[in-house]
Amino acid sequence: MKESLTHRQLTSLIQISDILNSSLNINLIIDSIMKETVSVIEAADAGVLFLYNSEKNLLIAQSTLGYETYRLMDVRLIPGQAMAGAAFLERKSLLFSSQEQVKEAYKTLSNQTVQLFNQSVPLYPYSAVCIPIMSKGQCLGIINLGSFQEKVRFTTSDISLLIAISHQAAVAIEKARIFEEKEHIVDNLEILNAKITQQNQVFSRSIELHNYFANLAIEGEGLSSILDYISKIMGYECLLFNNIGDLILGRSSNKEKEPLLANITKELSSHLTFENIKNSVKELKIKEINYKTFTLPIGSKQNWLGRLVVCSENTISEVDIAALEHACTVISLEMMKEQAIYETQQRLKGEFIDVLFSGKMDDSLLQKAKNLKLDQNGNYIVAIIDINGNSLIQKRRYVLQIINRVLKQDNINGLTVTKNNQIIILFSFERKSTLPYSKLKVSQSIDYFMKELSLKRWEINISIGVGRLKSQLENVYKSAQEASKCLRFIERHNLSTNILNYSDLGVHRLLLQNSEEELEDFIYETIGPLLKYDRVKKSNLLNTLSYYLETGQRNAETAKLLHLHINTLHYRLKRIEDILSINFSDTEQFLNLQLALRMYHYLQGKLRVSGKSMTTELEGREIY
């Protein structure tokens, strides 16, 4: 193998060297090595160039000539396997002079790899040669050539040329790899430089916007100016919601898109609760146009204030997201400032209400009332709301927000304040307002408030007591006392309703003036025998009496409602008179009977009959 190269071989080697040095593309060099090597070695009919992958410890086919490439390129050899694996392991050129030697080398292959070889070429080579590509003592790969001519064999001269070619190939591969690594480094540097440039832009833009938003806050421009900037300058539709999902402010990038805000609010309303969330992206389809909404939280878990929602047809850039996050920080500070002002106002209002409800009027209180825009000679109604449920302190604040929104929408003047587990509403009306008008406005506001509250699905129980209309501020404490009595009445008597107006109680106010024991004694003395008779005889005379009173003692109408013959009704009424020892024509007895039935309606289920619990009911009907 130490024979000198012939003139033709030297010429071929120089040509191959020129070709390999003409490119730094690793794939092109590998293909050139394979092509030129097969072309200058007369015995070679086909060849494969394997490169060693040190991470996987495998020889991997990189280029083929004379084989079915799509099959052979899947070949992976472990060092030591087959002819190429043996040459790699021994770090020297190997010559396989016969087909038998080739077949023997193939025995070290897996069945799957043998199949790949067989599918690439139907015959085993009659002879083969494997030349390692060496560089600095390391084997970069193997050049594997095969001859399919029975009488043609590789010579020592061929091996000498192949060794020389492998040296040229090693240099070319090393150069290409170094170039590839440098290119990769350059590409990475360019990517890194682009990221740094982008981050600098984001940072610069963020500082610019942060300073701008901070200046807005310092100058007292408020939330409106911040949202104006987001919409007009940044070009987004933006909405600011509080912590219970109510819209505080909305701004559009132009007038044509203003209707879009209402649609976005409607679409998002079911998803916006007072629960804390992280930044989120949601796609909405409005009028056949796809919009992307980006939601950012305002405040912290300890002090959750709301969220900012921006909307765009395009994806929001990282620069703008960073800007919006700065905006949220400033919005948070602005909302916390408003919250602090609000809490101070609540404290001052609470102190005012305490003195007002004590009934002690003085010049100082009148001045505070004037500052609160309360007319000394106006008309007032007090409503008190009892709240019970989970997360009471947090939800009490949310309930108060809903009340304030309802009052604002109904254009009702007044004052709201939280006290312990209660919310107090002082409805204020002009002196010329009538009693029916005032009662209607209060009733409508409470109904609207209850509907709004039901949509929130919070686990809280609400009871509302409403006092009567009082003229002049000095008499407001009386309305407050009446509202408190209504709440006690609801709690004491387990009413089916959770809203009670003192003016609707009528004669039932007597229930507020007496103990339950006294009321039970009166009921038992008046209709007790009839209740006992119904229970023992399993009759229903109390029901007959109830219908009789409901119809205003009209016999024909009562008989029709009870599906009775008129004579049967007469018999029942006479039996009731006998059991109770009364006469319906006696005005005083009849009044007592009506009062007892009304009280029984409110207290049923809690009465005593001979020391036992009484469960007789009036079939759920109201008694006149």
XYZ file of C-alpha atoms in Angstrom:
624
model
C 0.000 0.000 0.000
C 3.048 2.214 0.022
C 3.223 2.260 -3.763
C 3.667 5.656 -5.389
C 0.625 7.160 -7.094
C 0.641 7.091 -10.881
C 0.533 10.270 -12.908
C -3.147 9.653 -13.671
C -3.940 9.094 -10.007
C -2.079 12.275 -9.000
C -3.968 14.220 -11.631
C -7.248 12.776 -10.318
C -6.259 13.586 -6.740
C -5.493 17.205 -7.688
C -8.872 17.476 -9.433
C -10.638 16.022 -6.391
C -8.738 18.423 -4.114
C -9.803 21.382 -6.236
C -13.434 20.238 -6.159
C -13.452 19.652 -2.398
C -11.877 23.037 -1.727
C -14.378 24.858 -3.931
C -17.149 24.719 -1.323
C -17.659 24.991 2.430
C -21.093 23.392 2.389
C -20.771 20.136 4.339
C -23.528 18.299 2.422
C -22.149 19.332 -0.953
C -18.619 18.245 0.078
C -19.818 14.822 1.234
C -21.685 14.232 -2.042
C -18.606 15.392 -4.005
C -16.326 13.008 -2.094
C -18.618 10.104 -2.941
C -19.096 11.058 -6.586
C -15.442 11.791 -7.376
C -14.116 8.771 -5.473
C -16.332 6.312 -7.370
C -15.462 8.001 -10.662
C -11.637 7.737 -10.247
C -11.548 4.186 -8.832
C -12.153 1.926 -11.811
C -13.164 -1.100 -9.714
C -15.807 0.874 -7.778
C -19.410 0.412 -8.945
C -21.060 1.831 -5.834
C -20.154 3.491 -2.577
C -21.419 4.775 0.781
C -19.908 7.488 2.948
C -20.571 7.123 6.669
C -19.946 9.907 9.196
C -19.500 9.191 12.886
C -21.984 10.746 15.345
C -20.196 10.892 18.695
C -23.363 11.747 20.666
C -25.169 8.633 19.405
C -21.980 6.534 18.929
C -23.210 5.509 15.481
C -21.921 5.511 11.899
C -24.664 7.143 9.840
C -24.925 6.900 6.042
C -24.643 10.428 4.631
C -24.172 9.911 0.868
C -24.530 6.966 -1.531
C -23.851 6.228 -5.174
C -24.960 3.112 -7.079
C -27.445 2.045 -4.372
C -31.149 2.752 -3.722
C -30.470 5.871 -1.686
C -33.840 6.141 0.061
C -33.196 2.697 1.628
C -29.532 2.878 2.410
C -29.734 6.326 4.020
C -31.608 4.715 6.929
C -28.597 2.523 7.767
C -27.063 3.004 11.224
C -23.949 1.029 12.200
C -22.477 0.460 15.629
C -18.655 0.658 15.605
C -17.448 -2.885 14.821
C -20.478 -3.849 12.738
C -20.011 -4.948 9.130
C -17.133 -3.777 6.950
C -17.393 -0.045 7.699
C -17.806 -0.641 11.435
C -14.718 -2.852 11.503
C -12.607 -0.276 9.633
C -13.794 2.449 12.024
C -12.936 0.402 15.074
C -9.480 -0.599 13.750
C -8.741 2.898 12.370
C -7.231 1.410 9.206
C -8.126 0.544 5.626
C -9.680 -2.877 5.112
C -9.845 -4.848 1.846
C -12.469 -7.579 1.319
C -11.261 -9.542 -1.709
C -14.172 -11.964 -2.117
C -17.921 -12.142 -1.876
C -17.532 -14.688 0.935
C -15.529 -12.190 3.006
C -18.229 -9.572 2.412
C -20.982 -11.980 3.464
C -19.026 -12.901 6.596
C -18.781 -9.222 7.555
C -22.545 -8.795 7.011
C -23.273 -11.451 9.656
C -22.640 -8.894 12.387
C -25.588 -6.789 11.158
C -29.118 -6.881 12.530
C -31.824 -8.458 10.350
C -33.400 -5.043 9.793
C -30.107 -3.531 8.535
C -29.465 -6.542 6.283
C -32.913 -6.029 4.750
C -32.072 -2.384 4.065
C -28.868 -3.428 2.293
C -30.682 -6.137 0.303
C -33.382 -3.660 -0.752
C -30.682 -1.211 -1.875
C -28.813 -3.696 -4.113
C -29.803 -7.281 -4.965
C -26.215 -8.688 -4.935
C -23.383 -8.812 -2.448
C -20.231 -7.040 -3.772
C -17.577 -9.413 -5.154
C -15.029 -7.254 -3.426
C -15.100 -4.165 -1.188
C -12.787 -1.685 0.446
C -13.296 0.558 3.503
C -11.115 3.627 4.069
C -11.313 5.616 7.346
C -11.382 9.415 7.109
C -8.856 10.419 9.776
C -8.117 13.840 11.285
C -5.822 14.453 14.264
C -6.109 10.820 15.350
C -9.883 10.881 15.240
C -11.959 8.906 12.723
C -14.503 11.238 11.139
C -16.122 8.559 9.006
C -15.664 5.738 6.478
C -15.582 5.610 2.671
C -17.050 2.222 1.690
C -16.709 1.118 -1.995
C -18.025 -2.066 -3.606
C -17.372 -3.882 -6.894
C -20.169 -5.931 -8.500
C -17.968 -7.232 -11.338
C -16.994 -10.827 -10.652
C -13.513 -10.571 -12.217
C -12.655 -7.038 -11.087
C -10.930 -6.489 -7.739
C -9.597 -3.496 -5.811
C -5.834 -3.170 -5.952
C -3.271 -1.844 -3.520
C -2.870 1.090 -5.919
C -6.580 1.858 -5.499
C -6.192 1.785 -1.749
C -3.229 4.186 -1.917
C -5.328 6.640 -3.939
C -8.287 6.219 -1.609
C -6.097 6.952 1.407
C -4.892 10.124 -0.283
C -8.487 11.059 -1.138
C -9.528 10.397 2.473
C -6.852 12.862 3.681
C -8.257 15.500 1.321
C -11.781 14.585 2.444
C -10.822 14.943 6.116
C -9.417 18.440 5.520
C -12.490 19.465 3.517
C -14.928 18.052 6.112
C -13.072 19.712 8.998
C -13.038 23.064 7.169
C -16.736 22.727 6.364
C -17.579 21.844 9.957
C -15.582 24.771 11.308
C -17.344 27.044 8.825
C -20.711 25.548 9.752
C -20.013 26.085 13.462
C -18.986 29.687 12.805
C -22.085 30.211 10.705
C -24.165 28.752 13.517
C -22.454 31.082 15.982
C -23.078 34.035 13.666
C -26.728 33.019 13.261
C -27.087 32.696 17.023
C -25.430 36.069 17.504
C -27.794 37.614 14.975
C -30.782 36.047 16.729
C -29.436 37.170 20.097
C -28.767 40.634 18.738
C -32.316 40.793 17.367
C -33.697 39.730 20.754
C -31.530 42.291 22.555
C -32.659 44.973 20.107
C -36.283 43.955 20.611
C -35.866 43.892 24.383
C -34.224 47.299 24.263
C -37.176 48.551 22.241
C -39.580 47.006 24.737
C -37.584 48.439 27.642
C -37.321 51.867 26.033
C -41.003 51.842 25.092
C -41.919 50.583 28.548
C -39.992 53.386 30.260
C -41.550 55.935 27.920
C -45.087 54.654 28.552
C -44.495 54.157 32.270
C -43.344 57.761 32.577
C -46.307 58.909 30.521
C -48.845 56.966 32.602
C -47.125 58.018 35.842
C -47.319 61.675 34.794
C -51.021 61.271 34.077
C -51.509 59.945 37.601
C -49.316 62.668 39.178
C -51.177 65.381 37.301
C -54.477 63.942 38.483
C -55.772 63.165 34.994
C -57.451 60.005 36.277
C -58.536 56.743 34.705
C -60.258 58.397 31.758
C -57.008 59.855 30.386
C -55.189 56.519 30.735
C -57.869 54.700 28.734
C -57.928 57.524 26.167
C -54.215 56.972 25.556
C -54.647 53.198 25.179
C -57.465 53.653 22.676
C -56.387 56.716 20.689
C -52.576 56.348 20.666
C -52.149 52.571 20.918
C -55.218 51.895 18.777
C -57.087 49.385 20.954
C -60.661 49.132 22.101
C -60.356 49.049 25.889
C -62.667 48.349 28.809
C -62.047 48.735 32.531
C -64.074 46.490 34.851
C -64.239 46.556 38.635
C -63.824 43.528 40.882
C -67.413 42.298 40.414
C -67.449 42.547 36.625
C -69.191 45.922 36.315
C -67.954 48.193 33.552
C -66.305 51.336 34.942
C -65.034 52.904 31.706
C -64.865 52.039 28.034
C -62.971 53.728 25.218
C -62.891 53.080 21.475
C -60.099 53.806 18.995
C -62.584 55.618 16.732
C -66.283 56.471 16.603
C -67.044 53.777 14.045
C -66.014 51.079 16.514
C -67.888 52.442 19.553
C -70.761 49.905 19.145
C -68.126 47.182 19.439
C -67.606 48.026 23.126
C -71.186 47.057 24.008
C -70.819 43.727 22.198
C -67.511 42.946 23.929
C -68.997 43.818 27.315
C -71.972 41.557 26.673
C -69.776 38.659 25.527
C -67.401 38.957 28.489
C -69.963 39.678 31.220
C -70.563 35.980 31.967
C -66.802 35.375 32.403
C -65.939 38.401 34.528
C -66.455 37.707 38.222
C -64.698 39.048 41.286
C -62.439 35.960 41.264
C -58.795 36.762 40.562
C -57.341 35.697 37.193
C -54.011 35.910 35.388
C -53.341 37.482 32.010
C -55.491 35.688 29.471
C -56.319 35.814 25.771
C -59.777 35.074 24.398
C -61.010 35.127 20.813
C -64.427 36.635 20.070
C -66.383 36.649 16.844
C -68.497 39.776 16.495
C -70.380 40.525 13.287
C -68.350 37.931 11.364
C -65.038 39.507 12.452
C -62.593 37.693 14.730
C -61.216 39.791 17.570
C -58.571 38.980 20.151
C -59.218 40.204 23.679
C -56.336 40.464 26.129
C -57.300 40.594 29.819
C -54.946 41.940 32.490
C -55.660 41.885 36.250
C -55.694 45.101 38.284
C -54.427 44.962 41.859
C -53.188 41.978 43.864
C -54.683 38.868 45.457
C -54.886 40.731 48.755
C -56.557 43.743 47.174
C -58.294 42.628 43.989
C -59.581 45.710 42.132
C -60.685 44.550 38.681
C -59.297 44.003 35.189
C -58.389 45.818 31.989
C -59.566 44.297 28.694
C -58.158 45.412 25.331
C -59.489 44.225 21.993
C -57.887 44.092 18.542
C -58.266 42.299 15.228
C -54.498 41.661 15.268
C -52.198 39.912 17.723
C -51.007 42.248 20.471
C -47.216 42.733 20.370
C -44.896 42.128 23.318
C -44.036 45.825 23.387
C -47.693 46.752 23.770
C -48.274 44.017 26.369
C -45.439 45.471 28.441
C -46.978 48.928 28.016
C -50.399 47.672 29.067
C -48.906 46.052 32.170
C -47.398 49.437 33.116
C -50.800 50.993 32.492
C -52.365 48.437 34.854
C -49.872 49.405 37.571
C -50.868 53.064 37.289
C -54.571 52.170 37.027
C -54.153 50.086 40.188
C -52.647 53.058 42.048
C -55.426 55.324 40.782
C -58.137 52.854 41.841
C -56.491 52.368 45.239
C -56.506 56.136 45.665
C -60.203 56.216 44.820
C -60.776 53.300 47.181
C -58.998 55.138 50.010
C -61.134 58.232 49.363
C -64.241 56.061 49.287
C -63.379 54.349 52.583
C -62.786 57.721 54.200
C -66.161 58.881 52.910
C -67.747 55.711 54.294
C -66.244 56.370 57.706
C -67.495 59.963 57.735
C -70.930 58.895 56.500
C -71.028 56.194 59.189
C -70.318 58.766 61.902
C -73.039 61.021 60.440
C -75.568 58.143 60.349
C -74.817 57.194 63.972
C -75.673 60.683 65.179
C -78.628 61.080 62.791
C -80.223 57.798 63.919
C -79.783 58.775 67.570
C -82.318 61.568 66.978
C -79.985 64.248 68.332
C -79.897 67.166 65.904
C -77.531 70.080 66.224
C -75.943 72.725 63.986
C -72.872 70.560 63.358
C -75.021 67.679 62.076
C -77.053 70.025 59.866
C -73.840 71.349 58.322
C -72.652 67.793 57.610
C -76.045 67.047 56.051
C -75.690 70.088 53.852
C -72.230 68.935 52.760
C -73.778 65.576 51.864
C -76.484 67.399 49.846
C -79.271 66.321 52.203
C -82.136 68.803 52.570
C -83.090 69.465 56.185
C -86.758 69.730 55.170
C -86.774 66.919 52.597
C -88.542 63.547 52.721
C -86.633 60.413 53.672
C -87.021 56.636 53.773
C -84.509 54.342 55.474
C -83.828 50.812 54.252
C -81.509 48.461 56.130
C -79.978 45.388 54.466
C -78.783 42.444 56.557
C -76.095 40.312 54.854
C -75.089 36.803 55.878
C -72.887 34.347 53.977
C -69.357 33.336 52.951
C -66.569 35.919 52.579
C -68.872 38.434 54.245
C -66.489 41.383 54.551
C -65.399 41.132 50.917
C -68.890 40.646 49.492
C -70.429 43.399 51.592
C -68.290 45.855 49.639
C -69.461 44.336 46.335
C -73.126 44.505 47.421
C -72.648 48.176 48.250
C -71.216 48.776 44.759
C -74.310 47.235 43.179
C -76.605 49.405 45.341
C -74.752 52.578 44.372
C -74.999 51.656 40.692
C -78.745 51.009 41.015
C -79.335 54.347 42.763
C -77.295 56.137 40.118
C -79.232 54.496 37.276
C -82.569 55.355 38.910
C -81.440 58.958 39.547
C -82.231 58.615 43.243
C -80.450 60.869 45.707
C -79.388 59.484 49.019
C -76.645 58.033 51.096
C -75.291 54.502 51.488
C -73.021 53.252 54.245
C -71.888 49.910 55.698
C -72.269 49.245 59.418
C -71.139 45.865 60.778
C -73.041 43.249 58.731
C -75.545 45.785 57.476
C -75.833 48.257 54.644
C -77.920 51.332 55.362
C -79.628 53.224 52.532
C -81.031 56.687 53.155
C -83.380 57.482 50.256
C -83.757 61.233 49.797
C -86.742 62.874 48.053
C -87.780 66.475 47.445
C -90.333 68.067 49.778
C -92.940 68.099 47.021
C -92.636 64.329 46.335
C -95.739 62.323 47.236
C -95.889 59.253 49.466
C -96.999 56.884 46.629
C -94.202 58.144 44.349
C -91.546 57.734 47.054
C -92.712 54.223 47.986
C -92.770 53.201 44.307
C -89.221 54.456 43.652
C -87.866 52.654 46.730
C -89.691 49.444 45.791
C -88.414 49.591 42.193
C -84.836 50.191 43.328
C -84.930 47.272 45.765
C -86.429 44.953 43.123
C -83.772 45.964 40.599
C -81.050 45.512 43.206
C -82.286 41.999 44.062
C -82.335 41.018 40.374
C -78.782 42.303 39.895
C -77.656 40.451 43.007
C -79.245 37.177 41.876
C -77.182 37.283 38.655
C -73.984 37.192 40.713
C -74.898 33.835 42.309
C -73.065 34.620 45.513
C -73.606 32.429 48.541
C -75.139 35.153 50.707
C -78.533 35.676 52.343
C -80.168 39.087 52.154
C -82.934 40.517 54.357
C -84.254 44.044 53.802
C -86.333 46.134 56.198
C -87.869 49.393 54.956
C -89.174 52.178 57.184
C -91.932 54.666 56.388
C -91.524 58.051 54.675
C -90.561 60.774 57.169
C -90.614 64.503 56.589
C -87.608 66.515 57.738
C -84.195 65.181 58.589
C -84.785 65.251 62.338
C -87.402 62.459 61.971
C -85.220 60.076 59.943
C -84.349 58.059 63.075
C -87.994 56.928 63.265
C -87.811 55.416 59.774
C -84.551 53.702 60.787
C -86.215 52.222 63.889
C -89.067 50.907 61.748
C -86.643 49.324 59.262
C -84.849 47.598 62.174
C -88.166 46.302 63.513
C -88.951 44.827 60.096
C -85.621 42.949 60.106
C -86.316 41.575 63.585
C -89.799 40.544 62.441
C -88.359 38.669 59.430
C -85.821 36.892 61.611
C -88.227 36.078 64.450
C -91.127 34.765 62.397
C -89.304 32.964 59.566
C -91.224 34.755 56.847
C -91.215 33.404 53.322
C -90.275 36.876 52.066
C -86.934 38.519 52.827
C -88.152 42.061 52.106
C -90.559 43.777 54.511
C -91.907 47.321 54.429
C -93.165 48.710 57.726
C -96.047 50.531 56.023
C -97.278 47.184 54.609
C -97.486 45.517 58.014
C -100.801 47.135 58.924
C -102.327 45.470 61.939
C -99.397 43.080 62.127
C -97.400 45.839 63.782
C -99.032 44.525 66.930
C -96.743 41.532 66.531
C -93.768 43.839 67.005
C -95.146 45.240 70.253
C -95.786 41.941 72.069
C -93.816 38.842 72.966
C -94.419 35.590 71.128
C -95.822 34.042 74.276
C -98.453 36.779 74.601
C -99.381 36.435 70.934
C -99.623 32.658 71.203
C -101.902 33.000 74.209
C -104.189 35.360 72.277
C -104.306 32.996 69.257
C -105.009 29.971 71.432
C -107.733 31.776 73.380
C -109.430 32.943 70.175
C -109.130 30.039 67.654
C -107.394 27.361 69.725
C -110.517 25.175 70.113
C -111.014 25.172 66.342
C -107.355 24.248 65.711
C -107.649 21.445 68.251
C -110.934 20.209 66.763
C -109.429 20.055 63.241
C -106.430 18.109 64.516
C -108.459 15.563 66.522
C -111.328 15.110 64.043
C -109.011 15.470 60.993
C -111.429 18.070 59.627
C -110.659 21.320 57.835
C -112.999 23.891 59.364
C -110.139 26.425 59.730
C -109.780 26.399 55.944
C -113.527 27.051 55.567
C -113.274 29.976 57.978
C -110.301 31.393 56.069
C -112.171 31.383 52.753
C -115.221 32.873 54.463
C -113.136 35.814 55.709
C -111.277 36.198 52.393
C -114.555 36.649 50.481
C -115.843 39.248 52.941
C -118.450 36.826 54.420
C -120.131 36.283 51.053
C -121.676 32.820 51.378
C -122.286 32.079 47.701
C -118.740 33.006 46.665
C -117.247 31.023 49.573
C -119.306 27.922 48.670
C -118.175 28.201 45.044
C -114.494 28.473 45.968
C -114.779 25.442 48.301
C -116.923 23.462 45.836
C -119.612 23.075 48.527
C -123.384 23.173 48.520
C -124.647 26.351 50.197
C -126.396 24.317 52.911
C -123.160 22.469 53.673
C -121.392 25.822 54.071
C -124.127 27.054 56.435
C -123.698 23.907 58.504
C -119.918 24.344 58.708
C -120.131 28.004 59.690
C -122.665 27.148 62.427
C -120.354 24.380 63.650
C -117.452 26.887 63.819
C -119.553 29.286 65.878
C -120.457 26.482 68.267
C -116.844 25.266 68.650
C -115.520 28.809 69.292
C -118.621 29.932 71.252
C -118.912 33.098 69.199
C -121.379 34.814 66.934
C -120.195 36.158 63.580
C -122.618 39.052 63.967
C -120.792 40.204 67.099
C -118.405 42.940 65.833
C -115.890 42.643 68.676
C -115.736 38.837 68.475
C -115.398 38.953 64.716
C -112.499 41.471 64.940
C -110.686 39.254 67.448
C -111.186 36.297 65.099
C -109.644 38.193 62.187
C -106.684 39.345 64.293
C -106.041 35.836 65.599
C -106.076 34.373 62.105
C -103.631 37.013 60.843
C -101.257 36.377 63.734
C -101.590 32.630 63.252
C -100.528 33.081 59.629
C -97.263 34.736 60.684
C -96.552 32.465 63.629
C -97.782 29.082 62.371
C -95.301 26.278 62.958
C -94.164 27.874 66.237
C -97.432 27.711 68.229
C -98.150 25.591 71.286
C -101.297 23.577 71.841
C -101.395 21.830 75.228
C -97.622 22.157 75.387
C -97.052 20.378 72.027
C -95.812 21.745 68.715
C -98.690 22.521 66.336
C -98.168 21.676 62.668
C -101.584 22.497 61.237
C -101.232 24.803 58.221
C -103.692 26.773 56.104
C -102.689 25.002 52.889
C -100.289 27.814 52.079
C -103.134 30.351 51.539
C -103.025 33.864 52.911
C -105.720 34.712 55.428
C -107.620 37.911 54.931
